[in-house]
Structures are given as structure tokens and as C-alpha cells.
N, CA, C and O atoms as a MOPAC input file, in Angstrom:
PM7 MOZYME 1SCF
protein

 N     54.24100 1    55.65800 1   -40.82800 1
 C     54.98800 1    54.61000 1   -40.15300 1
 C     54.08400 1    53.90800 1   -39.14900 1
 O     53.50800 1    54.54900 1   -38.26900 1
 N     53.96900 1    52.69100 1   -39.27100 1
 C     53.46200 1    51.58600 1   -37.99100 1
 C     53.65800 1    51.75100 1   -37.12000 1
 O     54.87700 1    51.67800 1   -36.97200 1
 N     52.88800 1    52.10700 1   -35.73900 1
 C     53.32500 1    52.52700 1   -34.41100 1
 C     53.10600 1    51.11400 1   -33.92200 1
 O     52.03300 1    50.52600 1   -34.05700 1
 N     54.21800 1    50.57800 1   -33.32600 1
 C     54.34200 1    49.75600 1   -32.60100 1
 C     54.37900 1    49.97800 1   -31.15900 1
 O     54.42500 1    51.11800 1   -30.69500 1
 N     54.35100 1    48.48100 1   -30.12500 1
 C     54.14800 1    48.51200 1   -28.57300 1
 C     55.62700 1    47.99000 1   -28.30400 1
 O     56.17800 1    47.04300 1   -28.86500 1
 N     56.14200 1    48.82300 1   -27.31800 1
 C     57.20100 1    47.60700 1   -26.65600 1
 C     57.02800 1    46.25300 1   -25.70600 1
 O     57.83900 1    45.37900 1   -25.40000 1
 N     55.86100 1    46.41900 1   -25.42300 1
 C     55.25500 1    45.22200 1   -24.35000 1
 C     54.90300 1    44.15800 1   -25.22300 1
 O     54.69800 1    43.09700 1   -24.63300 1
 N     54.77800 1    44.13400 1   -26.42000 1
 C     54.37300 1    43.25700 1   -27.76300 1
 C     55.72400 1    43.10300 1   -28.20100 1
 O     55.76300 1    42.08100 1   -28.88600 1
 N     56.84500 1    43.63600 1   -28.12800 1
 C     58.12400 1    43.46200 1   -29.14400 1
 C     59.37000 1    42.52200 1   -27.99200 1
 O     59.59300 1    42.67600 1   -26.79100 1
 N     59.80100 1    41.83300 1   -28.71800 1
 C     61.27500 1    40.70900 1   -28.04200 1
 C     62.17500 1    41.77500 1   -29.34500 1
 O     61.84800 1    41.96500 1   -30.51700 1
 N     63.58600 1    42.41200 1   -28.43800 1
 C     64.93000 1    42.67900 1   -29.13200 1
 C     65.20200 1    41.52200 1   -29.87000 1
 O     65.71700 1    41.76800 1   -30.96100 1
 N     65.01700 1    40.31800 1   -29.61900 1
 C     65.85800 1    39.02600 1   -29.77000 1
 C     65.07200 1    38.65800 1   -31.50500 1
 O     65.73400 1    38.25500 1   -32.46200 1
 N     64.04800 1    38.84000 1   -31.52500 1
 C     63.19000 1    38.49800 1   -32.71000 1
 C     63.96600 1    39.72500 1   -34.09900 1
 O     63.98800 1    39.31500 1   -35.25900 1
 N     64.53000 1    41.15100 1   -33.76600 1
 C     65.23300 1    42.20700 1   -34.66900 1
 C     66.10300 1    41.50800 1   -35.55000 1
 O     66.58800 1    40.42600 1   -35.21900 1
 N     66.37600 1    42.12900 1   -36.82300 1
 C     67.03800 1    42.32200 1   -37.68100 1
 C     68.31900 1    42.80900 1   -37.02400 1
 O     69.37900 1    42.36200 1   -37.46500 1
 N     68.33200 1    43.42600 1   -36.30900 1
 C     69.48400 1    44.41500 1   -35.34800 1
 C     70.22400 1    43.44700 1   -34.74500 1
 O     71.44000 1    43.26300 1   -34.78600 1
 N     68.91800 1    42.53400 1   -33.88500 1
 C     69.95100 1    41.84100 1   -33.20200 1
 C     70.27000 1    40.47100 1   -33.64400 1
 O     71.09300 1    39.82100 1   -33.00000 1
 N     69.88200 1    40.13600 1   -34.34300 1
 C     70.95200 1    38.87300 1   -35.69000 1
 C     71.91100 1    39.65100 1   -36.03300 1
 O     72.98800 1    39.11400 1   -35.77800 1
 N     72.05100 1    40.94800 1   -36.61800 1
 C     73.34200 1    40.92000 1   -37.04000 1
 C     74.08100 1    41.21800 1   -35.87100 1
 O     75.18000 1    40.73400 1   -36.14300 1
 N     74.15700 1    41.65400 1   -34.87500 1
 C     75.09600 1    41.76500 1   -33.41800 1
 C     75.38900 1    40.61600 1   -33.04200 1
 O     76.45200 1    40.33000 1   -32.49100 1
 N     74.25300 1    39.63100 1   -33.36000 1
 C     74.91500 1    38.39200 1   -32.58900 1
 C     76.11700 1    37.97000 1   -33.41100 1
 O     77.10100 1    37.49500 1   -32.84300 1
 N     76.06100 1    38.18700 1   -35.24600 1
 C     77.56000 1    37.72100 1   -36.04700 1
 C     78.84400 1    38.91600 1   -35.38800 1
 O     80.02500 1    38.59500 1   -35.25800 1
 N     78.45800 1    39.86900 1   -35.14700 1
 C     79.56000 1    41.02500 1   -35.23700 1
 C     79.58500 1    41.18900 1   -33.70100 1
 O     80.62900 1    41.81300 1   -33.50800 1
 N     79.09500 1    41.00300 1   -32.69600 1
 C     79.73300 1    41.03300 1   -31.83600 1
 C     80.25000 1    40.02600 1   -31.00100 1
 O     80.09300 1    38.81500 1   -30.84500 1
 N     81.12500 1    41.21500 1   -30.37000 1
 C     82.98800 1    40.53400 1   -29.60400 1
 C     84.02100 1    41.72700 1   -29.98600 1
 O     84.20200 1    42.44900 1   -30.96600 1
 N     84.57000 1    41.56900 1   -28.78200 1
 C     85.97200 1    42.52700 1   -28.77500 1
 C     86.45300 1    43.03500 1   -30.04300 1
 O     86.76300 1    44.21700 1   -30.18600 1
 N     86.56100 1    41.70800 1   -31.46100 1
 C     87.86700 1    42.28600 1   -32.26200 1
 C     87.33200 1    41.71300 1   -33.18900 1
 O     88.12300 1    41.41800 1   -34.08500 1
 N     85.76500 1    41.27700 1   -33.44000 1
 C     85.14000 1    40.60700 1   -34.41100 1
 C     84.70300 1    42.06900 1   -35.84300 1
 O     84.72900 1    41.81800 1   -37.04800 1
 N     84.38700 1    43.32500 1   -35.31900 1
 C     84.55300 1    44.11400 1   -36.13100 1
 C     86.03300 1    44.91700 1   -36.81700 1
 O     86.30200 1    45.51400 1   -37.86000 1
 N     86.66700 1    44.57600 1   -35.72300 1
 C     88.15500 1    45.39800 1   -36.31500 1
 C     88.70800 1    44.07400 1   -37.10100 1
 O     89.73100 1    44.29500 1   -37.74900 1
 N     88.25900 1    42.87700 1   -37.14800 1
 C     88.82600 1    42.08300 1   -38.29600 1
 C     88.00000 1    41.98100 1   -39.69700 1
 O     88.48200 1    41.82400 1   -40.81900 1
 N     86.83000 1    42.09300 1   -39.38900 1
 C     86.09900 1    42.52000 1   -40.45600 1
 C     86.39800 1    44.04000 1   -41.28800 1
 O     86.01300 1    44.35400 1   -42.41500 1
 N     87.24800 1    44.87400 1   -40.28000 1
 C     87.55200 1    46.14500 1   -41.02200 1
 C     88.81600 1    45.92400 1   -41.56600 1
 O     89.09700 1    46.48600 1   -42.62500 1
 N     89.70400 1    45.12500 1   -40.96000 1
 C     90.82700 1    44.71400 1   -41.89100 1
 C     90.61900 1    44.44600 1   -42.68500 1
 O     91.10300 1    45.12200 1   -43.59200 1
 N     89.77800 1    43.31200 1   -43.06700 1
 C     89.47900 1    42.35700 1   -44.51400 1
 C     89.12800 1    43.51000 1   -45.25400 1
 O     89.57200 1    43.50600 1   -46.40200 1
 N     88.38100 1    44.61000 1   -44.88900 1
 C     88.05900 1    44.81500 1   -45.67800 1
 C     88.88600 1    46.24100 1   -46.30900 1
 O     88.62300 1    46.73400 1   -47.40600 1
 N     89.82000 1    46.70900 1   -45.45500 1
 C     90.91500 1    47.51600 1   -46.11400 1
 C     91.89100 1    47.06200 1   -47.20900 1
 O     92.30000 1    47.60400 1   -48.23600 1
 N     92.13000 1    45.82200 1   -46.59900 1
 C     93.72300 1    45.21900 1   -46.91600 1
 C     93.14800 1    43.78100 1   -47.81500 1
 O     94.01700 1    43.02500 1   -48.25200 1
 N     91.71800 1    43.45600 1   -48.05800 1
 C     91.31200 1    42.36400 1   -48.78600 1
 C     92.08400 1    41.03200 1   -48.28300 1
 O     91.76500 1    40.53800 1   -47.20200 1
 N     93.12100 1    40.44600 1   -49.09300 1
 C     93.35300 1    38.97600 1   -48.44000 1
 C     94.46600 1    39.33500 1   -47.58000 1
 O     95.39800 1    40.04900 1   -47.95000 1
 N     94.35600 1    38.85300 1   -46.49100 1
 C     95.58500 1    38.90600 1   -45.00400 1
 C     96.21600 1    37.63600 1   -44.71000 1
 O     95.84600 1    36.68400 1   -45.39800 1
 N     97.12700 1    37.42800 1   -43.79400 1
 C     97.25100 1    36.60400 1   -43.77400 1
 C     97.49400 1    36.44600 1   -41.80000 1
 O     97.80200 1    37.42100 1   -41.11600 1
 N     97.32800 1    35.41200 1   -41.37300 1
 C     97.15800 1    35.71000 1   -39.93900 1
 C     98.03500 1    36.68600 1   -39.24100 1
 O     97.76700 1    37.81400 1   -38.82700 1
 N     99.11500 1    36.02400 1   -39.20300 1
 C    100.44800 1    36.91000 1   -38.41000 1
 C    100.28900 1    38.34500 1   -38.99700 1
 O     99.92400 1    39.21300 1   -38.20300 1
 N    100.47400 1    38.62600 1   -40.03000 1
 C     99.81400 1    40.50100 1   -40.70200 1
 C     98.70000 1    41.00000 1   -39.80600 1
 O     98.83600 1    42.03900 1   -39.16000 1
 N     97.52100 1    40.21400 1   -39.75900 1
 C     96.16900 1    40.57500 1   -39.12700 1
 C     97.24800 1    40.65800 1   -37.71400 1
 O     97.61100 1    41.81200 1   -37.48400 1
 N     97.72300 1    39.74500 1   -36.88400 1
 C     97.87100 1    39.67100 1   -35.63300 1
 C     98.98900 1    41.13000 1   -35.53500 1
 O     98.94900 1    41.71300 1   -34.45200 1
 N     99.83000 1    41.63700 1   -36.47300 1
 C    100.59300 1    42.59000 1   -36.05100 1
 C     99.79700 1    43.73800 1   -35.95200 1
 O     99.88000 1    44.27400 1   -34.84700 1
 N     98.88000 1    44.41300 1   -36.93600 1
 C     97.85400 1    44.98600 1   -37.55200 1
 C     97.30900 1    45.71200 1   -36.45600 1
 O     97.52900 1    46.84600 1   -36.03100 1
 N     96.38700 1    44.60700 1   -36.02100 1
 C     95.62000 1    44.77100 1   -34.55800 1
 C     96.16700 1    45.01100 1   -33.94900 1
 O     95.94600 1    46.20600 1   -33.75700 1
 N     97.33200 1    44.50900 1   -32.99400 1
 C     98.38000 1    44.28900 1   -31.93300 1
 C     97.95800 1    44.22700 1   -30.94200 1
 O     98.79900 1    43.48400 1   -30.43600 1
 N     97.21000 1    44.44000 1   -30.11200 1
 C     96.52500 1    44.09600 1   -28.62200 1
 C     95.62700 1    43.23300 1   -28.47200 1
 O     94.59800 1    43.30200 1   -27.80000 1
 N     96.26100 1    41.90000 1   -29.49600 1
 C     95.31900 1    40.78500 1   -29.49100 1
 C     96.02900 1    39.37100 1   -29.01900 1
 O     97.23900 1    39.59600 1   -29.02500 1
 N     95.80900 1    38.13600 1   -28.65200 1
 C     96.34200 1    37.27200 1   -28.21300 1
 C     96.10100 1    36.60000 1   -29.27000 1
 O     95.05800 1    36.87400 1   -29.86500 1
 N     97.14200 1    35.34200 1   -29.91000 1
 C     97.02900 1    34.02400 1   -30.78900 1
 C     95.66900 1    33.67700 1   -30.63500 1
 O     94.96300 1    33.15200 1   -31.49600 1
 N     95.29200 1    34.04700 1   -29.31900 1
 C     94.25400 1    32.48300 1   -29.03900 1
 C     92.73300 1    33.28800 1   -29.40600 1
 O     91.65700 1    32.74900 1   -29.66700 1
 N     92.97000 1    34.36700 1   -29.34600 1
 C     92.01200 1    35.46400 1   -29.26100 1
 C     91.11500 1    35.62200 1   -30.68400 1
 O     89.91600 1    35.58300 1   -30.96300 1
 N     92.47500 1    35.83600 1   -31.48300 1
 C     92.34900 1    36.06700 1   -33.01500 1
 C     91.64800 1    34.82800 1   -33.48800 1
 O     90.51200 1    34.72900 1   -33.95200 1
 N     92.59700 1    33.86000 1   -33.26700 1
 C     91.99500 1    32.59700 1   -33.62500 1
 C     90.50900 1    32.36900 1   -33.34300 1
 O     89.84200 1    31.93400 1   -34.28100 1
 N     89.89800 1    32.60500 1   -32.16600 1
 C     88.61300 1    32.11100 1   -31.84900 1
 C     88.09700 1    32.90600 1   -33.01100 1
 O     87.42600 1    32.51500 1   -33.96600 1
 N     88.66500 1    34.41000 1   -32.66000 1
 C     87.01400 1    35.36100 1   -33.94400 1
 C     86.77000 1    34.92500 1   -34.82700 1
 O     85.67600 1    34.68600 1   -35.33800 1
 N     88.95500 1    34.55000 1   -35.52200 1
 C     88.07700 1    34.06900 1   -36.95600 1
 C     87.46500 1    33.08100 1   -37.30900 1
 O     86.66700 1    33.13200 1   -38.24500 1
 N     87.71100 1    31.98700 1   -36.63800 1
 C     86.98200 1    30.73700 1   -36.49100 1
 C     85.22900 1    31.12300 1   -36.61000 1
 O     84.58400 1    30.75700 1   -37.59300 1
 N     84.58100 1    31.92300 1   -35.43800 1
 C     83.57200 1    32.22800 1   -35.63900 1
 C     83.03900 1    32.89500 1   -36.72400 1
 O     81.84100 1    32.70900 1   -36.93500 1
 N     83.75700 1    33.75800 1   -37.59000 1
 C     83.01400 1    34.52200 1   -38.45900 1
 C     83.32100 1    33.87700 1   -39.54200 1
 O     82.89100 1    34.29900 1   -40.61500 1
 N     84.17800 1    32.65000 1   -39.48500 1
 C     83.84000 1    31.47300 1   -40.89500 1
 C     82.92600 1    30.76200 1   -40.67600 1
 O     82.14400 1    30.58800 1   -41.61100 1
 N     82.68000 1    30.13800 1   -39.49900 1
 C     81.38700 1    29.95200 1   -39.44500 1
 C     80.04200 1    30.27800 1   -39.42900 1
 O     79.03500 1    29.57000 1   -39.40000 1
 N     80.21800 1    31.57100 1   -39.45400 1
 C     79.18400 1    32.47200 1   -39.63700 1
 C     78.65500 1    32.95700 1   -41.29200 1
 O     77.60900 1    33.47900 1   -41.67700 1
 N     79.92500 1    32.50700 1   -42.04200 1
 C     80.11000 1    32.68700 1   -43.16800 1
 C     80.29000 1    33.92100 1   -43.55700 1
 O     79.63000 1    34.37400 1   -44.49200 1
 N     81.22200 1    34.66400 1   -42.89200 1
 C     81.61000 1    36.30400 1   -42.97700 1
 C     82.84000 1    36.21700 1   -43.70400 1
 O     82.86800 1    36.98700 1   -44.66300 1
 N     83.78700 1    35.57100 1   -43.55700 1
 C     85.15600 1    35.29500 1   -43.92000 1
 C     85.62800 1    34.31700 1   -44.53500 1
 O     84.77300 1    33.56100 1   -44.07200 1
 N     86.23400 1    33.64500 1   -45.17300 1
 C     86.59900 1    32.79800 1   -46.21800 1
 C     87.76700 1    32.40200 1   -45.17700 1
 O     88.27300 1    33.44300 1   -44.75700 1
 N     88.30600 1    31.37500 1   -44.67300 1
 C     90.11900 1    30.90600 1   -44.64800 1
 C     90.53300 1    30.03200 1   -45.43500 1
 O     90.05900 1    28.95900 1   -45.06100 1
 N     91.29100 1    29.87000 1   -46.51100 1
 C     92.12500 1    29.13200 1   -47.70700 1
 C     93.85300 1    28.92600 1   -46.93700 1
 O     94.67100 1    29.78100 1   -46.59700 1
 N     93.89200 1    27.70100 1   -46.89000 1
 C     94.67500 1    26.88000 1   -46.72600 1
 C     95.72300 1    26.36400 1   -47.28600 1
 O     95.69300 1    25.13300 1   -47.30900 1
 N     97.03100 1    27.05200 1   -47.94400 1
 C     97.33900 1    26.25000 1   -49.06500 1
 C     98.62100 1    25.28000 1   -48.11100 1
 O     99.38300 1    25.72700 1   -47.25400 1
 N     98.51500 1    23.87700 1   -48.61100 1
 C     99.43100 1    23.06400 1   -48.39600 1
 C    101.25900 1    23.27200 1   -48.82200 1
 O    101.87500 1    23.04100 1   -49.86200 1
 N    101.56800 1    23.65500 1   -47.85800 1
 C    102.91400 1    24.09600 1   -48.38500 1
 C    103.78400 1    24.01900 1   -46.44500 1
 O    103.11500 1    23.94500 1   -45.41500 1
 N    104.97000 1    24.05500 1   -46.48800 1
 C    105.65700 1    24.51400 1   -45.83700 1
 C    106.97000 1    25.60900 1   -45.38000 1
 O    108.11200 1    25.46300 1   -45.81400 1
 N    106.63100 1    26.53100 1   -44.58700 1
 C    105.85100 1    26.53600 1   -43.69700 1
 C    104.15300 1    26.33100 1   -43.95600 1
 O    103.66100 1    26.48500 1   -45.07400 1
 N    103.51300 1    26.03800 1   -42.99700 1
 C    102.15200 1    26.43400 1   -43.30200 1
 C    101.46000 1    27.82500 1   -43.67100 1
 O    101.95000 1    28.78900 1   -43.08400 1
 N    100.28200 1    28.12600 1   -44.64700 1
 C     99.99300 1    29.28700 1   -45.54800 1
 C     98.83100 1    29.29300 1   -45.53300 1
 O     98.29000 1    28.46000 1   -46.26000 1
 N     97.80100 1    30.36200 1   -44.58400 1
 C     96.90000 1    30.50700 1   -44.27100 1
 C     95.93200 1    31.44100 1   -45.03200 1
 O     95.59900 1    30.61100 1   -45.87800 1
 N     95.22600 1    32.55500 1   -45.36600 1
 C     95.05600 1    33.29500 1   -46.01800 1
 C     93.14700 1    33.86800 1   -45.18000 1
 O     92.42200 1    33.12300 1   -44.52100 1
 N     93.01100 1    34.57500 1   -45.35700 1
 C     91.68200 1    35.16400 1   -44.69300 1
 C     91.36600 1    36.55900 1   -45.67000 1
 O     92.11700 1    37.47400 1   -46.00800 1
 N     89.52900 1    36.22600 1   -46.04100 1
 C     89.15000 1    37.13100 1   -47.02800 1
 C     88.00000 1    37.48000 1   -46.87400 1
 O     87.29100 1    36.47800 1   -46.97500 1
 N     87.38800 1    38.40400 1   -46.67300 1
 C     85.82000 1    37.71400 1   -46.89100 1
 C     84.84800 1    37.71700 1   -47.89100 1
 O     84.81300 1    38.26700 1   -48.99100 1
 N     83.95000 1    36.88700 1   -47.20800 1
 C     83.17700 1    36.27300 1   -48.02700 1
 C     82.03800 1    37.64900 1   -48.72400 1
 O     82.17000 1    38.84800 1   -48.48100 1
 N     80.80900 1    36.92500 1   -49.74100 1
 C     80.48600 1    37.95100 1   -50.03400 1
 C     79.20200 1    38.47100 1   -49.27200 1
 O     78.66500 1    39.57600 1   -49.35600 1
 N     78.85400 1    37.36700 1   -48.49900 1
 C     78.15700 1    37.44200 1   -47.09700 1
 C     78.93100 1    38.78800 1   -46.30500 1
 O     78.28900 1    39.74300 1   -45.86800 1
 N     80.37700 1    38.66600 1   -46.21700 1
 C     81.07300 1    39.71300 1   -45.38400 1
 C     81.18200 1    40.69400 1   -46.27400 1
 O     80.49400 1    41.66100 1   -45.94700 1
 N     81.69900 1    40.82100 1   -47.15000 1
 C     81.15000 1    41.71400 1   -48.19200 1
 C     80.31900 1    43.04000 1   -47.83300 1
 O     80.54400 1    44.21000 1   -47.52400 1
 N     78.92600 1    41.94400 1   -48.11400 1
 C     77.58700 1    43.23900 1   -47.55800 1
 C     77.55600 1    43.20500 1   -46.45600 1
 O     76.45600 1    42.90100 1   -45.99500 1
 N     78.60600 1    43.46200 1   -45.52000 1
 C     78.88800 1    44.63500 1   -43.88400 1
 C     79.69700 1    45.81200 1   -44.52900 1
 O     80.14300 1    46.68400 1   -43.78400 1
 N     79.86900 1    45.86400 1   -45.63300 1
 C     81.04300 1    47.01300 1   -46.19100 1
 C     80.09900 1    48.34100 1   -46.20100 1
 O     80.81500 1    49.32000 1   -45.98900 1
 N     79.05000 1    48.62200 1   -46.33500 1
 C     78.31600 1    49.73100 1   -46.35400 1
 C     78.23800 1    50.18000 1   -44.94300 1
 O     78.46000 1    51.35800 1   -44.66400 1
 N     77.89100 1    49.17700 1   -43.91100 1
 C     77.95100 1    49.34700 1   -42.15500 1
 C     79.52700 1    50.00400 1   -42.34400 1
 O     79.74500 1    51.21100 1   -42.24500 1
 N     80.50500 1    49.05700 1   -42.61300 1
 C     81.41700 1    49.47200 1   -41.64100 1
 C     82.35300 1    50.91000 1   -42.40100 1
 O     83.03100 1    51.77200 1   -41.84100 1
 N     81.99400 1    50.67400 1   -44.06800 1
 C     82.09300 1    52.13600 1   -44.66200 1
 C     81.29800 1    53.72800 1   -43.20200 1
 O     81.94600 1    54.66400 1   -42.73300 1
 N     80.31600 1    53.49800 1   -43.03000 1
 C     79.35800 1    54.22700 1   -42.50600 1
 C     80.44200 1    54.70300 1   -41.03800 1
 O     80.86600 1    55.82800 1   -40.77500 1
 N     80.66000 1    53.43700 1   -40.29200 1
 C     81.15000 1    53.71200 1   -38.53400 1
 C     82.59000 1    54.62600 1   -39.50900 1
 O     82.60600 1    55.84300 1   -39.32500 1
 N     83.36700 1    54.22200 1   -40.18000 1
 C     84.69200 1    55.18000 1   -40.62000 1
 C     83.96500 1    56.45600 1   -40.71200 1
 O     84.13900 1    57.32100 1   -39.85300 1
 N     82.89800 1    56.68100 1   -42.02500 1
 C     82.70800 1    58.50000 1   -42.28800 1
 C     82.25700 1    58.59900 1   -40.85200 1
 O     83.08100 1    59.35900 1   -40.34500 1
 N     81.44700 1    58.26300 1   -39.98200 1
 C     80.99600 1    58.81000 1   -39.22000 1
 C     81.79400 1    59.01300 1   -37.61200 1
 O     81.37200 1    59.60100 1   -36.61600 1
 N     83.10000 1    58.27200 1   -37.83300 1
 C     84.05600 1    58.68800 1   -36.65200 1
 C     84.80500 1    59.12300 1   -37.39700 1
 O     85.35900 1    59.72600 1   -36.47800 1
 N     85.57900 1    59.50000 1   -38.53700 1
 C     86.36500 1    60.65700 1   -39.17600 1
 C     85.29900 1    62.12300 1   -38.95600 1
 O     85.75600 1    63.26200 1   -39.05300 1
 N     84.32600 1    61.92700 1   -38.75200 1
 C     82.88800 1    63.48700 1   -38.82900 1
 C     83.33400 1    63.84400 1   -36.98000 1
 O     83.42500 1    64.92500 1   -36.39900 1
 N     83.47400 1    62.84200 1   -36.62300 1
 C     82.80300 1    62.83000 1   -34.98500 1
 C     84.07000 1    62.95000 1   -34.17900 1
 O     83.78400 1    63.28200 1   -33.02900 1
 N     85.24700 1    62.81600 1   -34.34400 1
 C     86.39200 1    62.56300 1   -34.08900 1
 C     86.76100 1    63.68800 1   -33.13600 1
 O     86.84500 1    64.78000 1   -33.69700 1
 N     87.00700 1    63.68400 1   -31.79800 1
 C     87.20100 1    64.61000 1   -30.68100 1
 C     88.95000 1    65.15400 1   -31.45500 1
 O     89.66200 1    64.56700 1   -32.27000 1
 N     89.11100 1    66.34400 1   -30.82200 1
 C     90.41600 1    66.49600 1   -30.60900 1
 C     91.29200 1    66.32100 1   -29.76400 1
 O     91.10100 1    66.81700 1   -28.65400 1
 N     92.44700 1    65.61300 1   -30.00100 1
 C     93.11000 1    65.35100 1   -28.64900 1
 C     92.96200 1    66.42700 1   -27.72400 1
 O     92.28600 1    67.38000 1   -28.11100 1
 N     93.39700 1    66.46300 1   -26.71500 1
 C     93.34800 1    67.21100 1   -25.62400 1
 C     95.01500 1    67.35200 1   -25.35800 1
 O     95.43400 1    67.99900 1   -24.39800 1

């Protein structure tokens, strides 16, 4: 293995930290773990789901992680209005990460007290 210097290395230049900058935020991974339990959601589901989240809250993440191209939102024209959230296959390959944080907090998992 390449021994590297830290006085030579920027965090900011990592592989690590590009993907933190898409996945982090409060509720940007627990919606990415929805999508990826429950496949297509639909907002109000996601918003019960979670539950300690605000309209405005939800809204921003997912906004960001479509722009990030993590998540898909499909729109269908109808009334009421019919939203739908999926992800993409960009979001997709986080399924091995976020497979990984489940086995490894089902392994790690304290007992209540």
C-alpha cells in the first residue's frame, strides 16, 4: 500500500467526501433507505414513514437528491395531484452502503436498558 502524507492530502479532494457531500443532512439517508425498502413512495407515505419530519424539510431533501440525481420524482397529471419518488440508478449504487449500515447496526445493536 502507498504511504501517503497528511500535510500533502485536502479531505475535500476524497472520494469519501463527494459522496457525503450527496448524502449528507438530517434525513437525506433515511430517505434514501426508504426508496430503497419500499421502491416507489409516494410523499405523504414517505412523510408518515419517517414522522419527525416537517413538509418543508422533506421537500428540500428530496429536491436535493433529484438534483443530485439520486432519486427520480414522476409527476402524473391528475387530480388530486400524484407525485411518486424512486430512485434512480445513480441511487441505486448506494444500496450496497446502505445494505452494509443495516447488517452492521442489526450486528452492533445495544440492548435496551
Amino acid at each position: 500500500m502507498e504511504e501517503h502524507c497528511i500535510s500533502q492530502e485536502r479531505l475535500g479532494d476524497t472520494g469519501f467526501s463527494y459522496t457525503l457531500s450527496l448524502i449528507n443532512g438530517k434525513y437525506k439517508m433515511t430517505i434514501l433507505y426508504t426508496l430503497m425498502e419500499f421502491g416507489v413512495v409516494r410523499f405523504n407515505e414517505m412523510k408518515r414513514y419517517i414522522g419527525d419530519i416537517s413538509y418543508k424539510t422533506l421537500s428540500s431533501a428530496l429536491k436535493e437528491l433529484e438534483a443530485d440525481q439520486l432519486i427520480h420524482r414522476e409527476e402524473y397529471p391528475q387530480i388530486p395531484p400524484k407525485v411518486e419518488y424512486s430512485l434512480t440508478e445513480r441511487g441505486k449504487s448506494l444500496i450496497p452502503i446502505l445494505d452494509g449500515m443495516c447488517e452492521w447496526g442489526s450486528q452492533n445493536r445495544l440492548s435496551p436498558r
